[in-house]
Phi, psi and omega in degrees: 000143173256135185219139177056045182285153191288143168255012174296125181306128178088004181272194185211164180276144171247163188228152179284155172277162184299326189230345191246005181252093183265055173287155189299322183284347174298330178257292187286332181297325179298327181296334183304318186293332179287348183270351181303325182299339180292335190234008175299316182230147164234157172204153167239208186297324188223016181220135175247126176257129175255108187264322185236150181256087185223134176304124189193170175223135178242129172259103180271086191296322182298331181261347187069034184240139172243134179242129178241128179248130179237126183197156171245021179302138005265010177290337174232155185260022182235156171215148180238130181241124181248132181258131173241126181209142181285336179222151176292133180207152185263132171198170182256138173247122180245124187245130184295137173249107185295165182298331185276353183276065184279353179264014179082195181221145173254123185232132176229140172242119184053038176087352181261129181295139181248141175270115182225157171269120185235070180279132177306145182065038177213192178235132172277151188239137173233109180244123182192175172273114184267141178237168183300131178091358178299140183237129175253124176246125183237133173238127177245093184303131179266148178220165177280139176204165181253140168246117183266143179300140183292328184261000179202098183290353175276359176246137182209155178251133174274128181234153173234106188059234180274358190268129171280126180261138180242145179276133179279121186238013174080189187244015184305125175072010181280149174289156179287322183263117180257354175270130184207161179273340179245110186287356175258009187304320185253010188296333181264004181294144177293153180238152177292164176301142181248134178300152169256159181248115181265093189253346183054035177063022178283159175299134182299339177297340181271347182228007171234130180237140175284136186254359178206142181286324184268320181270147177273072180239140184222166175211139175290154185237104172059032176235343182281130178235118011273356182209155174285166185226153173269144183237138174221164177304136184303321184290345179264355185267126181217154169059035171201167178285157181206165170225139177251308178269113182263147169282123185251128179241000000 
């Protein structure tokens, strides 16, 4: 497990050993993932809230309704929700629209496009009489955007939808063994020079391009000094140096 990994530009992730690294997340951190199920859905008497996009099933016993969600989010920007009910009944389904969904949402019920208000940081609403087998298809188009450090606007993170992107910086000067009992063991090690991004405050969509349709891989375009960099989701990057917070000029 990797815990408390560095955001120092040019650093790398370290990992716990199987038995001797008693960092707090080696124990309690694992429990976090079992809690996602608590908040995927909420409901009251006549409204179902869909908060998280995770493959799951909800048995809404009070209504006699089962909801099944199928998705590959965040690798894909779509989710499908299927309603199973013994009788047709009316209730509202409210689906979360994240802050990064600035391009709106595409919603279809049984293949028919729905007109909905999809304001970021809110919930879109579908109110109707639902019958067995009804399918809701939602697409939340992802886009590139910057998150700037609160205490230094000259530092920024490149994001794609909800995903933090990290720059791949190779293995120069890295130790061979990345598993250790002290997660601060390498925190003071020197790091190689890290490129800066000369963007002139332009939208990242103009200087970052996706390099594959299936893989979430990106590359900066003519803004990296002394060189451009490849970007991938931070959680997918292992065993090499990386940068998350870039110096922006």
